[in-house]
Amino acid sequence: SLKMASDSPESLMTLCTDYCLRNLEGTLCYLLDNETLRLHPDIFLPSEICDKLVNEYVELVKTDSIFEPHESFFTLFSDPRSTRLARIHLREHIVQDQDLEAIRKQDLIELYLTNCEKLTAKSLQTLVSFSHTLISLSLFGCCNIFYEEENPGGCEDDCLVNPTRQVLVKDFTFEGFSRLRILNLGRLIEGVNVETLLRPLASLAALDLSGIQLNDVGFLTQWKDSLVSLVLYNMDLSEEHIQVIAQLRKLRHLDISRDHLSSYYKFKLTRRVLNLFVENLVNLTSLDISGHTMLENCTIPSMEEKMGQTSIEPAKSSIAPFRGLKRPLQFLGLFETSLCRLTHIPAYKVSGDKNEEQVLNAIEAYTEHRPEITSRAINLLFDIARIERCSQLLRALQLVITALKCHKDDKNIQVTGSAALFYLTNSEYRMEQSVKLRRQVIQVVLNGMESYQEVTVQRNCCLTLCNFSIPEELEFQYRRVNELLLNILNQSRQDESIQRIAVHLCNALVCQVDNDHKEAVGKMGFVMTMLKLIQKKLADKTCDQVMEFSWSALWNITDETPDNCEMFLNYSGMKLFLECLKEFPEKQELHRNMLGLLGNVAEVKELRPQLMTSQFISVFSNLLESKADGIEVSYNACGVLSHIMFDGPEAWGIYEPHREEVVKRMWAAIQSWDINSRRNINYRSFEPILRLLPQGISPVSQHWATWALYNLVSVYPDKYCPLLIKEGGIPLLKDMIKMASARQETKEMARKVIEHCSNFKEENMDTSR
């Protein structure tokens, strides 16, 4: 019943179901008294649609943290005249007694309750209302369903002394469940008498008693003419068990596997027992003996075993007892047994640990009900993906996604699964993955980050996100991924490696995205978080990648986003800037990032007065002479000053240094730069530079802007010529050339820019006829 992650497009049915569930009020329902969901009176839905709505609802609540569960959801299906339910699969804490109670009038055919720990004996009574129609029932892992609350005193005062006791219900049986054929009682609570419980069932076809210890299974023979599937996982067997099983001659599927780590087993599987099964269970097509140690040798001599082409013919079987099979088995479970490494295994599908195929078969077979086995199988897949190349990539990815979704709260699966995802999504496999599949990976990775504050899971998840194109591939979950990363970075004790990856991701997420995204992330506390990280590093006197990425992230998030620039100033960003300059005078990359950010702040007219202090202006002026990172630091310092100069002499509210002296140093700096410098900068818009052109108040700012344009269109014509033309730069440059106040050398440079752009246009004209 597990949903595999699929790689084909979603069906229209799935899309509509999803839409309706996310918008119940606007589609199928209305709100009664502002709180209770009610179905519109003119809606009549068949079971195909209702089943899908319920099953998808459970899936969404379980795997989509943004999806809000509705308390009254199950009541929508209370009336079989307007809604029909037939086959439903409910999981975990999502379902409570009152939910089943709400649908008790439905004629259910199939009801799977998996690990529904909130269900109590009240739900046993509800089951009776489905008894006349149920064909298939699972109570797997519903560990409280045989308990009812008993209040011994009955009076209110006594309740304080004697709280309610959990009492085991012993008188419930499947009396009246005349159509029931398939039953899963896996992990049933000790103390329930299985034989009494099942006796009324006339003709069981499939029975699962996983994780239950029964010393006497003689009662199974009452179904020897009907039982085709029997699962006794983790039951410690004895000779008596074997004799009973051998009488169930109709069996097609037998599972006596076990988790070899879970406890000490006295029973040892022998050649004689396997022979007995092969002789008596002539219809067997599927057998699982995973986890068993073989007491005596079941294999044929190794010389003979290695001979000839690998074959699944029973006659050539390396496992001697299976030579008696009439035909190969469809499935043979040999996970964590020595037999899986043999050459000739007479089965089409084998679970084991020998190779990728066997490991994938194991994950597929055990995911739903055996997470303890699945996590070990995924660990083997992790090794295969890390060391060799996966040959069944899509299948591997889909199985890991399914396991992670199914066991969101299982730490072992989250650790091994997230590690496997890292290797299965890296660049060498990139071409084989669809957008849909990659989105499913991102969803489960984010689920893992949400559910687990555990270091290994967080690191694996962050590393896996690094395999994606950021921000493009993460944009559909933009808000959520940023919140999760900021949450990681705000934890007081943080693992150094996770911190580094998370800051790198944060930086990549705010690079090249729209301003509304940047504003939204700013409001989440992004600026504050980065400044806190910088402060911590300063206190440790450490300038590492975290420090550099944090400044880089601030540079990106303030780009043409005045609100974030203002936040930077309000949270004492300038103080940190000065302290970093003083503490790390040699760190070029750091200086470049800090000045890039201050360039963004200086572009905001309302904030410039805050930069107008003797201390800041002196620092910017001194940085004009910096040779750090080529011209970048000097260029950015000059940019900051160019915007300040643009406000005119009356805005120069300081005595030291003099405005003219700073202007002189700016001219000298610009003249010292190499016009062919390759750049560590990326402009999405020239608007802040272009606004410095049509003015006469600060010729040096005009010159800096023209130099910037000339450098960029010369070195990167393909990128920047079209941008300059598109943003209307050419007429502005032409007007500037006519201005009396503009310097001659600025006009010369402007002409060269115009010439470059017109040459570029001519070269790229489509001349084909």
PDB file of N, CA, C and O in Angstrom, residues 352-377:
ATOM      1  N   GLY A 352      18.823  -9.152  -0.661  1.00  0.00           N
ATOM      2  CA  GLY A 352      20.081  -9.558  -0.039  1.00  0.00           C
ATOM      3  C   GLY A 352      21.028  -8.379   0.018  1.00  0.00           C
ATOM      4  O   GLY A 352      20.615  -7.236  -0.177  1.00  0.00           O
ATOM      5  N   ASP A 353      22.311  -8.669   0.277  1.00  0.00           N
ATOM      6  CA  ASP A 353      23.255  -7.545   0.374  1.00  0.00           C
ATOM      7  C   ASP A 353      24.427  -7.713  -0.595  1.00  0.00           C
ATOM      8  O   ASP A 353      25.443  -7.067  -0.474  1.00  0.00           O
ATOM      9  N   LYS A 354      24.228  -8.592  -1.593  1.00  0.00           N
ATOM     10  CA  LYS A 354      25.339  -8.894  -2.501  1.00  0.00           C
ATOM     11  C   LYS A 354      25.590  -7.767  -3.505  1.00  0.00           C
ATOM     12  O   LYS A 354      26.721  -7.448  -3.836  1.00  0.00           O
ATOM     13  N   ASN A 355      24.517  -7.190  -4.050  1.00  0.00           N
ATOM     14  CA  ASN A 355      24.690  -6.180  -5.109  1.00  0.00           C
ATOM     15  C   ASN A 355      23.519  -5.196  -5.080  1.00  0.00           C
ATOM     16  O   ASN A 355      22.590  -5.343  -4.282  1.00  0.00           O
ATOM     17  N   GLU A 356      23.585  -4.223  -5.971  1.00  0.00           N
ATOM     18  CA  GLU A 356      22.576  -3.153  -5.976  1.00  0.00           C
ATOM     19  C   GLU A 356      21.154  -3.697  -6.141  1.00  0.00           C
ATOM     20  O   GLU A 356      20.231  -3.303  -5.431  1.00  0.00           O
ATOM     21  N   GLU A 357      20.995  -4.654  -7.057  1.00  0.00           N
ATOM     22  CA  GLU A 357      19.660  -5.199  -7.318  1.00  0.00           C
ATOM     23  C   GLU A 357      19.063  -5.814  -6.046  1.00  0.00           C
ATOM     24  O   GLU A 357      17.921  -5.542  -5.683  1.00  0.00           O
ATOM     25  N   GLN A 358      19.858  -6.643  -5.356  1.00  0.00           N
ATOM     26  CA  GLN A 358      19.354  -7.276  -4.128  1.00  0.00           C
ATOM     27  C   GLN A 358      19.037  -6.256  -3.044  1.00  0.00           C
ATOM     28  O   GLN A 358      18.042  -6.385  -2.325  1.00  0.00           O
ATOM     29  N   VAL A 359      19.884  -5.239  -2.936  1.00  0.00           N
ATOM     30  CA  VAL A 359      19.678  -4.217  -1.900  1.00  0.00           C
ATOM     31  C   VAL A 359      18.400  -3.419  -2.178  1.00  0.00           C
ATOM     32  O   VAL A 359      17.591  -3.160  -1.282  1.00  0.00           O
ATOM     33  N   LEU A 360      18.205  -3.069  -3.449  1.00  0.00           N
ATOM     34  CA  LEU A 360      16.983  -2.329  -3.807  1.00  0.00           C
ATOM     35  C   LEU A 360      15.742  -3.186  -3.564  1.00  0.00           C
ATOM     36  O   LEU A 360      14.710  -2.699  -3.091  1.00  0.00           O
ATOM     37  N   ASN A 361      15.842  -4.472  -3.867  1.00  0.00           N
ATOM     38  CA  ASN A 361      14.712  -5.369  -3.593  1.00  0.00           C
ATOM     39  C   ASN A 361      14.390  -5.392  -2.098  1.00  0.00           C
ATOM     40  O   ASN A 361      13.227  -5.472  -1.702  1.00  0.00           O
ATOM     41  N   ALA A 362      15.449  -5.343  -1.278  1.00  0.00           N
ATOM     42  CA  ALA A 362      15.248  -5.364   0.183  1.00  0.00           C
ATOM     43  C   ALA A 362      14.548  -4.080   0.641  1.00  0.00           C
ATOM     44  O   ALA A 362      13.574  -4.125   1.402  1.00  0.00           O
ATOM     45  N   ILE A 363      15.020  -2.933   0.142  1.00  0.00           N
ATOM     46  CA  ILE A 363      14.388  -1.662   0.549  1.00  0.00           C
ATOM     47  C   ILE A 363      12.916  -1.682   0.145  1.00  0.00           C
ATOM     48  O   ILE A 363      12.026  -1.329   0.926  1.00  0.00           O
ATOM     49  N   GLU A 364      12.673  -2.153  -1.066  1.00  0.00           N
ATOM     50  CA  GLU A 364      11.302  -2.178  -1.586  1.00  0.00           C
ATOM     51  C   GLU A 364      10.409  -3.094  -0.734  1.00  0.00           C
ATOM     52  O   GLU A 364       9.286  -2.744  -0.388  1.00  0.00           O
ATOM     53  N   ALA A 365      10.946  -4.262  -0.374  1.00  0.00           N
ATOM     54  CA  ALA A 365      10.120  -5.241   0.333  1.00  0.00           C
ATOM     55  C   ALA A 365       9.847  -4.854   1.786  1.00  0.00           C
ATOM     56  O   ALA A 365       8.791  -5.174   2.325  1.00  0.00           O
ATOM     57  N   TYR A 366      10.791  -4.175   2.428  1.00  0.00           N
ATOM     58  CA  TYR A 366      10.680  -4.020   3.890  1.00  0.00           C
ATOM     59  C   TYR A 366      10.339  -2.615   4.366  1.00  0.00           C
ATOM     60  O   TYR A 366      10.125  -2.402   5.555  1.00  0.00           O
ATOM     61  N   THR A 367      10.282  -1.650   3.446  1.00  0.00           N
ATOM     62  CA  THR A 367      10.112  -0.255   3.887  1.00  0.00           C
ATOM     63  C   THR A 367       8.891  -0.047   4.775  1.00  0.00           C
ATOM     64  O   THR A 367       8.995   0.532   5.847  1.00  0.00           O
ATOM     65  N   GLU A 368       7.737  -0.526   4.337  1.00  0.00           N
ATOM     66  CA  GLU A 368       6.528  -0.123   5.062  1.00  0.00           C
ATOM     67  C   GLU A 368       6.516  -0.585   6.517  1.00  0.00           C
ATOM     68  O   GLU A 368       6.277   0.188   7.423  1.00  0.00           O
ATOM     69  N   HIS A 369       6.794  -1.877   6.751  1.00  0.00           N
ATOM     70  CA  HIS A 369       6.596  -2.410   8.094  1.00  0.00           C
ATOM     71  C   HIS A 369       7.871  -2.717   8.869  1.00  0.00           C
ATOM     72  O   HIS A 369       7.796  -3.090  10.034  1.00  0.00           O
ATOM     73  N   ARG A 370       9.041  -2.586   8.213  1.00  0.00           N
ATOM     74  CA  ARG A 370      10.273  -2.985   8.904  1.00  0.00           C
ATOM     75  C   ARG A 370      11.375  -1.929   8.779  1.00  0.00           C
ATOM     76  O   ARG A 370      12.402  -2.163   8.140  1.00  0.00           O
ATOM     77  N   PRO A 371      11.159  -0.769   9.387  1.00  0.00           N
ATOM     78  CA  PRO A 371      12.163   0.298   9.258  1.00  0.00           C
ATOM     79  C   PRO A 371      13.542  -0.121   9.778  1.00  0.00           C
ATOM     80  O   PRO A 371      14.562   0.315   9.268  1.00  0.00           O
ATOM     81  N   GLU A 372      13.562  -1.038  10.770  1.00  0.00           N
ATOM     82  CA  GLU A 372      14.856  -1.452  11.340  1.00  0.00           C
ATOM     83  C   GLU A 372      15.703  -2.177  10.297  1.00  0.00           C
ATOM     84  O   GLU A 372      16.925  -2.026  10.248  1.00  0.00           O
ATOM     85  N   ILE A 373      15.050  -2.935   9.409  1.00  0.00           N
ATOM     86  CA  ILE A 373      15.769  -3.633   8.327  1.00  0.00           C
ATOM     87  C   ILE A 373      16.066  -2.634   7.201  1.00  0.00           C
ATOM     88  O   ILE A 373      17.156  -2.596   6.640  1.00  0.00           O
ATOM     89  N   THR A 374      15.073  -1.812   6.904  1.00  0.00           N
ATOM     90  CA  THR A 374      15.200  -0.861   5.783  1.00  0.00           C
ATOM     91  C   THR A 374      16.393   0.069   5.979  1.00  0.00           C
ATOM     92  O   THR A 374      17.126   0.353   5.032  1.00  0.00           O
ATOM     93  N   SER A 375      16.599   0.541   7.209  1.00  0.00           N
ATOM     94  CA  SER A 375      17.701   1.503   7.404  1.00  0.00           C
ATOM     95  C   SER A 375      19.046   0.834   7.129  1.00  0.00           C
ATOM     96  O   SER A 375      19.956   1.455   6.595  1.00  0.00           O
ATOM     97  N   ARG A 376      19.143  -0.468   7.425  1.00  0.00           N
ATOM     98  CA  ARG A 376      20.408  -1.167   7.131  1.00  0.00           C
ATOM     99  C   ARG A 376      20.562  -1.382   5.625  1.00  0.00           C
ATOM    100  O   ARG A 376      21.666  -1.312   5.085  1.00  0.00           O
ATOM    101  N   ALA A 377      19.439  -1.633   4.951  1.00  0.00           N
ATOM    102  CA  ALA A 377      19.502  -1.804   3.488  1.00  0.00           C
ATOM    103  C   ALA A 377      19.877  -0.478   2.818  1.00  0.00           C
ATOM    104  O   ALA A 377      20.676  -0.447   1.873  1.00  0.00           O
TER     105      ALA A 377
END
